[in-house]
mmCIF file of C-alpha atoms and ligand atoms in Angstrom:
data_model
loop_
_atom_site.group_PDB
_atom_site.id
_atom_site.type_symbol
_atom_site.label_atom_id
_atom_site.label_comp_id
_atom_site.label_asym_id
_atom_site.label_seq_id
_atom_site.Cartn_x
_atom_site.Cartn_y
_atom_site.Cartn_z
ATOM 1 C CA UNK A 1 -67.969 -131.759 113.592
ATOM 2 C CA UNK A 2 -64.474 -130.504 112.125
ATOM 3 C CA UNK A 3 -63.240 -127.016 112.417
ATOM 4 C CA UNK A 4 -61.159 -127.078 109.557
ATOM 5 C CA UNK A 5 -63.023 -127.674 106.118
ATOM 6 C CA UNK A 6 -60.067 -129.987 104.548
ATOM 7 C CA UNK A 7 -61.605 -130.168 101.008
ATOM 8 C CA UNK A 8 -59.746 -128.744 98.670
ATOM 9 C CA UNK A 9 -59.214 -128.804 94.855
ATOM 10 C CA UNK A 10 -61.160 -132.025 93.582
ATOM 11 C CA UNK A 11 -61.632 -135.063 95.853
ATOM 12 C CA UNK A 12 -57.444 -135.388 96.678
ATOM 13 C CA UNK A 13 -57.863 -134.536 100.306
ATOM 14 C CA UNK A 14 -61.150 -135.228 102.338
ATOM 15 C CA UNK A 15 -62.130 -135.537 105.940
ATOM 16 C CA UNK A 16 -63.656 -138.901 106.588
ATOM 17 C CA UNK A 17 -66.876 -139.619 107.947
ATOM 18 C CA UNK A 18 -66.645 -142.081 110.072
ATOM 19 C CA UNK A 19 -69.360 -143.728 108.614
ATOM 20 C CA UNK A 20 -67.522 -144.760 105.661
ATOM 21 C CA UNK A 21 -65.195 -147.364 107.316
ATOM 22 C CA UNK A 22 -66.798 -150.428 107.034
ATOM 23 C CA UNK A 23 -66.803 -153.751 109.424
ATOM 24 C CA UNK A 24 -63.355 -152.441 110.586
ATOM 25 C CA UNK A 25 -60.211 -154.452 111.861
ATOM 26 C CA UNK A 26 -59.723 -152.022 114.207
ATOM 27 C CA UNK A 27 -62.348 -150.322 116.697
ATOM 28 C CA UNK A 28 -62.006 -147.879 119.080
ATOM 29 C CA UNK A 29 -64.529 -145.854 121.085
ATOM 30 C CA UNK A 30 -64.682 -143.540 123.212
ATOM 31 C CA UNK A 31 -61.104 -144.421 124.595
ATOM 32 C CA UNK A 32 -59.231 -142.823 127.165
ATOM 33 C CA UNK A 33 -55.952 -143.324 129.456
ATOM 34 C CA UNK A 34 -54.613 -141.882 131.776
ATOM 35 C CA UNK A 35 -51.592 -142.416 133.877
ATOM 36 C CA UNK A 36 -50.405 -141.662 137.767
ATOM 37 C CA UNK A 37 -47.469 -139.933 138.882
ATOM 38 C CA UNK A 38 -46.496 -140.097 142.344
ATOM 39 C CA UNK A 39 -48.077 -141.791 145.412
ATOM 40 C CA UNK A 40 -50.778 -141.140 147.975
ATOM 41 C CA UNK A 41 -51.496 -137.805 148.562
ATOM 42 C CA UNK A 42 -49.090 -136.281 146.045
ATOM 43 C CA UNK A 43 -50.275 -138.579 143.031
ATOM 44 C CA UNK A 44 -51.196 -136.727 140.139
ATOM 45 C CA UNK A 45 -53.474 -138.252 137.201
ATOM 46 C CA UNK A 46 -52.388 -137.201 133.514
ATOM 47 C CA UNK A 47 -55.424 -137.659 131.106
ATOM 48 C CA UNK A 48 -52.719 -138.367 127.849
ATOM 49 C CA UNK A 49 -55.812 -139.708 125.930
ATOM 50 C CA UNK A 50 -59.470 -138.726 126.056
ATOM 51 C CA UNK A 51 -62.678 -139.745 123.717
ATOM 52 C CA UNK A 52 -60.837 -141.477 121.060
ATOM 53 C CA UNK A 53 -62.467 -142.592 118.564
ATOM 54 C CA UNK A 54 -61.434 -144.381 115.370
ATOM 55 C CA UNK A 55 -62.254 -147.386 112.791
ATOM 56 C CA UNK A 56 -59.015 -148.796 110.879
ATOM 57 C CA UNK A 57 -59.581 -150.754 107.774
ATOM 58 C CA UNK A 58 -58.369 -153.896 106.910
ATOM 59 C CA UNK A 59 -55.050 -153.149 104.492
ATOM 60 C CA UNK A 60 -55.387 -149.547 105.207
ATOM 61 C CA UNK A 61 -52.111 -147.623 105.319
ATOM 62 C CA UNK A 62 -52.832 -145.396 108.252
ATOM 63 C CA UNK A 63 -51.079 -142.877 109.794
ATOM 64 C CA UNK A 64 -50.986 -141.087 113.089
ATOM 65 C CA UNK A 65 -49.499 -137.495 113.183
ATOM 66 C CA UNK A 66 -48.810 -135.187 115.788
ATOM 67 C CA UNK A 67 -46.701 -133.289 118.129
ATOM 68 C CA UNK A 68 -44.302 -135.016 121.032
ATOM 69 C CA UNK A 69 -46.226 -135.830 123.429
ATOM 70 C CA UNK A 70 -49.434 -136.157 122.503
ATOM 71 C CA UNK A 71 -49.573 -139.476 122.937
ATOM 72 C CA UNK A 72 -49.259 -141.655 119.515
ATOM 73 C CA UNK A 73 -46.951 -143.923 121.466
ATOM 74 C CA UNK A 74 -49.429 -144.387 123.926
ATOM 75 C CA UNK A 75 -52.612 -145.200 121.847
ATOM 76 C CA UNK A 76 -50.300 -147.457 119.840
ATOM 77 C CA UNK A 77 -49.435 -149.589 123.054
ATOM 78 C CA UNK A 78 -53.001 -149.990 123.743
ATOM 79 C CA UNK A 79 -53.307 -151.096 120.562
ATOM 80 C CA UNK A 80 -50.399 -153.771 120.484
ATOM 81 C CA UNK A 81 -51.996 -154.593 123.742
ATOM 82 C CA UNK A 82 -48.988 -153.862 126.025
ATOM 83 C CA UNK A 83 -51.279 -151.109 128.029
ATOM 84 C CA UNK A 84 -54.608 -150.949 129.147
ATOM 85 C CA UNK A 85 -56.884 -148.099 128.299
ATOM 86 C CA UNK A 86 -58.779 -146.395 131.451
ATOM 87 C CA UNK A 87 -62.041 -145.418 129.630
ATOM 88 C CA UNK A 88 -64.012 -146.384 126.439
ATOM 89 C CA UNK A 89 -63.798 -149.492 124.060
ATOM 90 C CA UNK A 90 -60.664 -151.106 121.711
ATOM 91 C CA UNK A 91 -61.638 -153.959 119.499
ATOM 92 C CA UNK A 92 -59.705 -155.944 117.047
ATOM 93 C CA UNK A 93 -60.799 -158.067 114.583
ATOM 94 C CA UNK A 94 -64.391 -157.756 117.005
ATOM 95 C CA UNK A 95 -62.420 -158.669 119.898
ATOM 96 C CA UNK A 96 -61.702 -156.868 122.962
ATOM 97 C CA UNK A 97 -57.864 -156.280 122.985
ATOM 98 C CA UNK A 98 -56.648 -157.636 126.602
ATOM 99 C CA UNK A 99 -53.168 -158.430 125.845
ATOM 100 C CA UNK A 100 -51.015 -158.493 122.970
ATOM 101 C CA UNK A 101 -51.797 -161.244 120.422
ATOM 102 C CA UNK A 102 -49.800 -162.961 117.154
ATOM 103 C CA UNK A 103 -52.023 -160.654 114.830
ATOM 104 C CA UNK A 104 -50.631 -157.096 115.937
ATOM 105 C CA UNK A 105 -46.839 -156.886 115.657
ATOM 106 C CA UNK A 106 -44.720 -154.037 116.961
ATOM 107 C CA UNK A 107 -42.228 -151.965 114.586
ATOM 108 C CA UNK A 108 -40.135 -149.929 117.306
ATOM 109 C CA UNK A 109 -38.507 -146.907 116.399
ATOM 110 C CA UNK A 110 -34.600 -148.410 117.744
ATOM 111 C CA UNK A 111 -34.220 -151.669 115.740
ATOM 112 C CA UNK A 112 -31.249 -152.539 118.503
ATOM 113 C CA UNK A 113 -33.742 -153.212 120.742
ATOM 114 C CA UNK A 114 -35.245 -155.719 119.530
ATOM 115 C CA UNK A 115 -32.507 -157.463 117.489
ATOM 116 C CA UNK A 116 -30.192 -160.288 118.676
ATOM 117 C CA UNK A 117 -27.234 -159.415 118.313
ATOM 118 C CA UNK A 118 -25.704 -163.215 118.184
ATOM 119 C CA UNK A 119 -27.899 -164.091 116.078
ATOM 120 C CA UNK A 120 -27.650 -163.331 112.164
ATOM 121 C CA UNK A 121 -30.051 -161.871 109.353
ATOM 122 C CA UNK A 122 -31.514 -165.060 109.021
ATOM 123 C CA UNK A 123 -31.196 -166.217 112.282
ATOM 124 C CA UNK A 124 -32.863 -163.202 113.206
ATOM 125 C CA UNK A 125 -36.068 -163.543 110.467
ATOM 126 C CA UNK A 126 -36.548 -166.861 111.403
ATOM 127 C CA UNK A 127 -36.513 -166.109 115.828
ATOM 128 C CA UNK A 128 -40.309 -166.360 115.916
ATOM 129 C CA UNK A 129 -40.892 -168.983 113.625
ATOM 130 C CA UNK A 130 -38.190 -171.221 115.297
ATOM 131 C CA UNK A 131 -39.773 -170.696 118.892
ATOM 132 C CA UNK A 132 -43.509 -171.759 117.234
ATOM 133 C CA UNK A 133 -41.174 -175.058 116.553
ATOM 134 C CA UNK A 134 -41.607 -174.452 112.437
ATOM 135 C CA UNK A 135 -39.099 -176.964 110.837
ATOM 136 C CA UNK A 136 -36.100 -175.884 108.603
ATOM 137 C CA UNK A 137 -37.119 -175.958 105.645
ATOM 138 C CA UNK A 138 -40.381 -174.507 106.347
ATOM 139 C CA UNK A 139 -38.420 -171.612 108.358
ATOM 140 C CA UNK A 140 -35.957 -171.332 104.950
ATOM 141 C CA UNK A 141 -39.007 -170.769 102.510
ATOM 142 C CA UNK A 142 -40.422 -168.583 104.735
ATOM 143 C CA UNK A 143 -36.936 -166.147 105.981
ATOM 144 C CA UNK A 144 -36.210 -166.513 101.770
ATOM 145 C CA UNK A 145 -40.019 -164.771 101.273
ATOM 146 C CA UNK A 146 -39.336 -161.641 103.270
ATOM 147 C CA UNK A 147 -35.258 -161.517 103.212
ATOM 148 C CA UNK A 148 -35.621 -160.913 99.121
ATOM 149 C CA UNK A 149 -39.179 -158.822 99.683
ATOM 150 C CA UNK A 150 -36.711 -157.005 102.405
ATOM 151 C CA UNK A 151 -33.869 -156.022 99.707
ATOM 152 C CA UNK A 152 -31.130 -157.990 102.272
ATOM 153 C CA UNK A 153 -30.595 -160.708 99.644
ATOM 154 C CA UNK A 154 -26.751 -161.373 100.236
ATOM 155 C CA UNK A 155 -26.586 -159.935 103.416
ATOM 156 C CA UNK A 156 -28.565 -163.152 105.515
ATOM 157 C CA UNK A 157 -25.123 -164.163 107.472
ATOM 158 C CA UNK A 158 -24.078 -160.827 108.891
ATOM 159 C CA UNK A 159 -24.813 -159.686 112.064
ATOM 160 C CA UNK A 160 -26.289 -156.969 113.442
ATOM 161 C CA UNK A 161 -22.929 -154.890 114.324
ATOM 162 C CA UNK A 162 -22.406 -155.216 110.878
ATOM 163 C CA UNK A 163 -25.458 -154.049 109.148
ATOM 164 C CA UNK A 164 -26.256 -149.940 108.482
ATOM 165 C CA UNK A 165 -28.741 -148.373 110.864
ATOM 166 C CA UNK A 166 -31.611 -148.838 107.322
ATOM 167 C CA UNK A 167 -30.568 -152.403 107.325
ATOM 168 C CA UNK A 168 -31.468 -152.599 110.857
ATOM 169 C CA UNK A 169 -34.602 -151.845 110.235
ATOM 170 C CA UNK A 170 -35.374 -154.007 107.273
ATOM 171 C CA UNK A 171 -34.254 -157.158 109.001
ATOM 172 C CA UNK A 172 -36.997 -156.214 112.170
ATOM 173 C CA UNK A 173 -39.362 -155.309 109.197
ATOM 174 C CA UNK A 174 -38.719 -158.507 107.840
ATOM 175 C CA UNK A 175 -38.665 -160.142 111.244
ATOM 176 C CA UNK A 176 -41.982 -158.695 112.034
ATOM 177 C CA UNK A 177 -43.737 -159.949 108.689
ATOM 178 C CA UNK A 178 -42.303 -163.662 109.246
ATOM 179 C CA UNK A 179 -44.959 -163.924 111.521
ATOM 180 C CA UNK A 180 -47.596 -162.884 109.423
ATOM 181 C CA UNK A 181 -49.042 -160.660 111.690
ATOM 182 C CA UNK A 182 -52.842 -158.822 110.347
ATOM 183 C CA UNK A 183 -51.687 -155.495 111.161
ATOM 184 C CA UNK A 184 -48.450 -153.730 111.680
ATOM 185 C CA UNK A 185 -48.025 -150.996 114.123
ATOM 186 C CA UNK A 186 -45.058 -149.067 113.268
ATOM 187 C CA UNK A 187 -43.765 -146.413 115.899
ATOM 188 C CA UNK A 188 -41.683 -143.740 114.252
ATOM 189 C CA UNK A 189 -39.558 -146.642 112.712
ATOM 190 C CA UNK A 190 -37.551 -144.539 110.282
ATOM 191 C CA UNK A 191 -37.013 -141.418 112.879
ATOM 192 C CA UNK A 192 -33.923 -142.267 113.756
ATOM 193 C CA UNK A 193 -32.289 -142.919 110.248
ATOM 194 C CA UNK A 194 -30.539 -140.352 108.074
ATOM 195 C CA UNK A 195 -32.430 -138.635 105.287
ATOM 196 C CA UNK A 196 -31.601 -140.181 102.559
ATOM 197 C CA UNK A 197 -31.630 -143.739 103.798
ATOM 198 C CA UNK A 198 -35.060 -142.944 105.421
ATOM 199 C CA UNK A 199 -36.042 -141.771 101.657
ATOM 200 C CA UNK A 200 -35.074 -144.977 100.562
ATOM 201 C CA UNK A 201 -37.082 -146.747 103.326
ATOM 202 C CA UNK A 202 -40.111 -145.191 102.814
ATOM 203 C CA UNK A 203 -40.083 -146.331 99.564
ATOM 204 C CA UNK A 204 -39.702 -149.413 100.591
ATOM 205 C CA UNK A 205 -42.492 -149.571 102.991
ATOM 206 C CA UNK A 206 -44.470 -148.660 100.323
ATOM 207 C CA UNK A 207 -43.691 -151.247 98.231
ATOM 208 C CA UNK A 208 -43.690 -153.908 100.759
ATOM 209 C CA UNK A 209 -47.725 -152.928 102.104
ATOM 210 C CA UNK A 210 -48.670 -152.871 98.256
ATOM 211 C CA UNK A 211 -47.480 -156.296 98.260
ATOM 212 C CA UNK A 212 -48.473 -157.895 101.319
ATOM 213 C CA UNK A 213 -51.667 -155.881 101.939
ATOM 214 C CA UNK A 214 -51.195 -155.587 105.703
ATOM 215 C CA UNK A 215 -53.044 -153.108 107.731
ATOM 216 C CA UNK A 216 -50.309 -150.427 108.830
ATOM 217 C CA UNK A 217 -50.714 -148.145 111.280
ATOM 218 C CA UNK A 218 -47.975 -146.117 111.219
ATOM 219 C CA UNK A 219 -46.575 -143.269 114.114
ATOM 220 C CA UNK A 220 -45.090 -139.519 113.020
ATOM 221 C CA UNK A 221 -44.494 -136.461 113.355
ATOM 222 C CA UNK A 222 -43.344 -135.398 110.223
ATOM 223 C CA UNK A 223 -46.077 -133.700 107.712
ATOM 224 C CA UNK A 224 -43.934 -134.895 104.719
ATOM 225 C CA UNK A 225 -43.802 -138.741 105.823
ATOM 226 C CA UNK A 226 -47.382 -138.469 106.282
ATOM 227 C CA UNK A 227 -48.668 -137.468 102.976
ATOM 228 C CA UNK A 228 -46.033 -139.560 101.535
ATOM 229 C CA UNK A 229 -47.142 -142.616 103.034
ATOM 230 C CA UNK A 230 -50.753 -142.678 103.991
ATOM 231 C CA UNK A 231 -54.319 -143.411 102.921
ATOM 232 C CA UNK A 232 -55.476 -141.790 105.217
ATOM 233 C CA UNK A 233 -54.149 -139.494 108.015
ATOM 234 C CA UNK A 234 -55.683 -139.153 111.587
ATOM 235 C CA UNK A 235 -54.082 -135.911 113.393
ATOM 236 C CA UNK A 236 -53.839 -135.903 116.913
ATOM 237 C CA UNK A 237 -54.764 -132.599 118.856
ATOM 238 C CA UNK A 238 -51.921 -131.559 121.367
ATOM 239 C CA UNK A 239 -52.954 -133.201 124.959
ATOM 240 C CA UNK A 240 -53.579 -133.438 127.840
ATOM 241 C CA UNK A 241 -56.787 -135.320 126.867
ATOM 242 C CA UNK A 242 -55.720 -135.692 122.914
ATOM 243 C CA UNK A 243 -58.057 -137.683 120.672
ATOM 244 C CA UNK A 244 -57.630 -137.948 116.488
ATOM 245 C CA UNK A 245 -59.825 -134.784 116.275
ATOM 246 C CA UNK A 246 -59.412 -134.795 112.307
ATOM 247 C CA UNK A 247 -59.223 -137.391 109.523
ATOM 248 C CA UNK A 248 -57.578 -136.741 106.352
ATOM 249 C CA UNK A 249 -58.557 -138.592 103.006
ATOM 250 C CA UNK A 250 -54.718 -139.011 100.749
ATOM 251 C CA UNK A 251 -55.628 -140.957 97.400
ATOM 252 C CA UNK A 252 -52.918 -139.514 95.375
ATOM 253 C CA UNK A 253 -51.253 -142.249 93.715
ATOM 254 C CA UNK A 254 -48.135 -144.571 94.880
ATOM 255 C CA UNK A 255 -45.583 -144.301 94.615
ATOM 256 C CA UNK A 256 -46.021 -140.367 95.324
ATOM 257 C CA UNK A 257 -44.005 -137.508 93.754
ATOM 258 C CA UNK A 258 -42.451 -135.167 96.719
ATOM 259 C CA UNK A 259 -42.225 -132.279 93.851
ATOM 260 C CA UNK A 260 -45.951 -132.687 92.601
ATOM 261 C CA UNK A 261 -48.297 -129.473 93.179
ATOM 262 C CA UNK A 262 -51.120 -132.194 94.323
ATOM 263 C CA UNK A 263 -48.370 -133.334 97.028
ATOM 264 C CA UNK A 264 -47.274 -129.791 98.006
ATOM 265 C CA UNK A 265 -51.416 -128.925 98.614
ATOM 266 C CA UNK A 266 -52.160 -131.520 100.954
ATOM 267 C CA UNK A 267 -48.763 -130.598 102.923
ATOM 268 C CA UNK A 268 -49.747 -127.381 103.005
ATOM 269 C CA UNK A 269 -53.505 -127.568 104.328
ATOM 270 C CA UNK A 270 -51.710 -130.397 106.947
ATOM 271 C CA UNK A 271 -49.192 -127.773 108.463
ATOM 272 C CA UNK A 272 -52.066 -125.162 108.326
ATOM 273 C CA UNK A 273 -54.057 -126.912 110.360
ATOM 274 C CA UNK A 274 -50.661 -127.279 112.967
ATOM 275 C CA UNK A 275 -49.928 -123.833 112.977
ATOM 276 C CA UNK A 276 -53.278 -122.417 113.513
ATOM 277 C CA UNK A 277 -53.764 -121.091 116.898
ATOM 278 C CA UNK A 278 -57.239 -123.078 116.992
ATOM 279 C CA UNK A 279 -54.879 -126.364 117.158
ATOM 280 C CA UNK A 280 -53.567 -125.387 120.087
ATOM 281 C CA UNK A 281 -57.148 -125.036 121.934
ATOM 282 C CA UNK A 282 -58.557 -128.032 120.735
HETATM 283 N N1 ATP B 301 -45.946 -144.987 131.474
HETATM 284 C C1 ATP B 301 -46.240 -143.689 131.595
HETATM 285 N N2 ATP B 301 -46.405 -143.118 132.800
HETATM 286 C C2 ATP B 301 -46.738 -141.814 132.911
HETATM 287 N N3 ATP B 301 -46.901 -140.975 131.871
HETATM 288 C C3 ATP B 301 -46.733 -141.485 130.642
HETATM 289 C C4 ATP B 301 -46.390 -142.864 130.426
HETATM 290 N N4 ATP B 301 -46.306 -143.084 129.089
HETATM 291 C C5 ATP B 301 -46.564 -141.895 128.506
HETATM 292 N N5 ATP B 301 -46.822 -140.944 129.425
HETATM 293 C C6 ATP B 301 -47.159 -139.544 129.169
HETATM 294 O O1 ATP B 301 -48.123 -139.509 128.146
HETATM 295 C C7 ATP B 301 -47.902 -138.423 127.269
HETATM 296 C C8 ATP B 301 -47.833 -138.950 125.836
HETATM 297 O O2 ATP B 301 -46.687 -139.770 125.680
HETATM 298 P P1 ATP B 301 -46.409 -140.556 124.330
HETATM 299 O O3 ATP B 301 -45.129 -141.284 124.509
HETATM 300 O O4 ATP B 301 -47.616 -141.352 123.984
HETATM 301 O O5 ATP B 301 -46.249 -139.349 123.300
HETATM 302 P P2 ATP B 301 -45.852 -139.375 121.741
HETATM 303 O O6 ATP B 301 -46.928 -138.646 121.021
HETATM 304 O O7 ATP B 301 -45.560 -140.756 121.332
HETATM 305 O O8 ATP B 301 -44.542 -138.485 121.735
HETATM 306 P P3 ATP B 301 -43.191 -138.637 120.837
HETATM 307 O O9 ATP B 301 -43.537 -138.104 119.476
HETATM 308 O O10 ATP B 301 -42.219 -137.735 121.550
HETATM 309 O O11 ATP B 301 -42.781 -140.070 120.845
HETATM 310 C C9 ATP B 301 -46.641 -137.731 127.751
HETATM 311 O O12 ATP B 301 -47.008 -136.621 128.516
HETATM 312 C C10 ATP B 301 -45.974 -138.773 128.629
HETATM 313 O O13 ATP B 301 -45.242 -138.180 129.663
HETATM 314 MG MG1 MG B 302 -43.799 -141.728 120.745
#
């Protein structure tokens, strides 16, 4: 049962019941983790996650909002697979998630780290599909697809060191979606870009999930990112033992108008909900 009644003027912003998420892509139940510091007698067990529980949508654009720390990072690596949860159920697609598969691909916040930097734009798209042993041409019509969907048209024989930081991160955008992955998990991927070029990105990201349809679950902090980009937005309570304690219904229109009074509402109730001292005994 939610403690904060999110409904507001008409049906913009709603808490969903869980209930309404049919057959999901994404299941998760009762899910917990926890990690170990130190060794034998002075090892300490952090509960980061406890009781999670959540159904994603297929081509939902999802997002997952709170503080540092709470542990977004962490339920998105046991979604990608690259942890293992310590309590409770993760399915995707109906399967139990062991290990991380072709259909969940990684966005990471520092696109450095996971470009090559001898290799170029194109080189770069087309990493994945060369290793599957796709031929040329295929790999051409493919890199073509996402380089132009991208906006790097004219840029596919520069390197790296010679793109902007936004670039950057269309080329592992574009990278990611070569691979026609199912669902995108996207870790703060614009945090580290300046405002205006992370502006420009969101709209992109927009425009690229209304084209492709991909499930996107996507990792912030920021209240205004949120409402700009998601369907709907789970919000994390503060940790130890965080869950998504509240789920909030967005159906205002893309692409969305920072200046409308509809937009302004929904960021409103969202930081309410942050700086009420209830948050902070969840
Ligand atoms: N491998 C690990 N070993 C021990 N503790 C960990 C590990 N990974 C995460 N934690 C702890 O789990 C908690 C949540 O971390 P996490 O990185 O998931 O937070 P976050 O919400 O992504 O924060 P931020 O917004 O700063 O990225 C933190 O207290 C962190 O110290
Ligand atoms: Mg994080």
């Amino acid at each position: 049962m939610s403690r904060y009644p999110l409904i507001s003027s008409g049906t913009i912003i709603e808490s969903t019941p869980e209930e309404s998420v049919q057959s999901p892509i994404i299941s998760i139940r009762q899910l917990g983790k926890s990690f170990q510091s130190g060794a034998g007698k002075k090892a300490v067990r952090y509960q980061v996650l406890k009781d999670v529980d959540l159904s994603i949508n297929k081509g939902e654009f999802f997002i997952l909002l709170g503080p540092s720390g709470c542990g977004k990072s962490t339920l998105l690596n046991l979604i990608a697979g690259f942890e293992k949860q310590t309590e409770g159920e993760l399915l995707v697609g109906g399967e139990v998630v062991d290990r991380p598969g072709k259909e969940r691909a990684m966005v990471f916040q520092h696109p450095d780290a996971s470009l090559f930097p001898w290799l170029n734009v194109r080189e770069n798209i087309e990493f994945g599909l060369r290793m599957q042993g796709m031929r040329k041409g295929e790999r051409k019509a493919i890199s073509d697809r996402y380089i132009e969907l991208a906006g790097l048209t004219g840029h596919e024989r520069k390197f790296p060191r010679e793109l902007s930081g936004g670039m950057k991160q269309r080329v592992q955008i574009a990278r990611v979606l070569a691979n026609e992955p199912d669902i995108l998990l996207m870790d703060e991927p614009l945090g580290a870009l300046d405002a205006f070029t992370r502006r420009v990105m969101q709209e992109e990201l927009v425009r690229i999930w209304s084209e492709t349809k991909k499930t996107i679950i996507f990792v912030t902090h920021d209240i205004q990112e949120a409402v700009l980009l998601g369907g709907r937005i789970g919000i994390m309570s503060i940790g130890p033992d965080s869950r998504v304690f509240e789920i909030m219904d967005n159906r205002l229109e893309y692409p969305r108008d920072l200046t409308s009074r509809e937009f302004n509402l929904i960021q409103k109730k969202l930081q309410g909900i942050f700086q009420d001292d209830l948050y902070f005994h969840l």
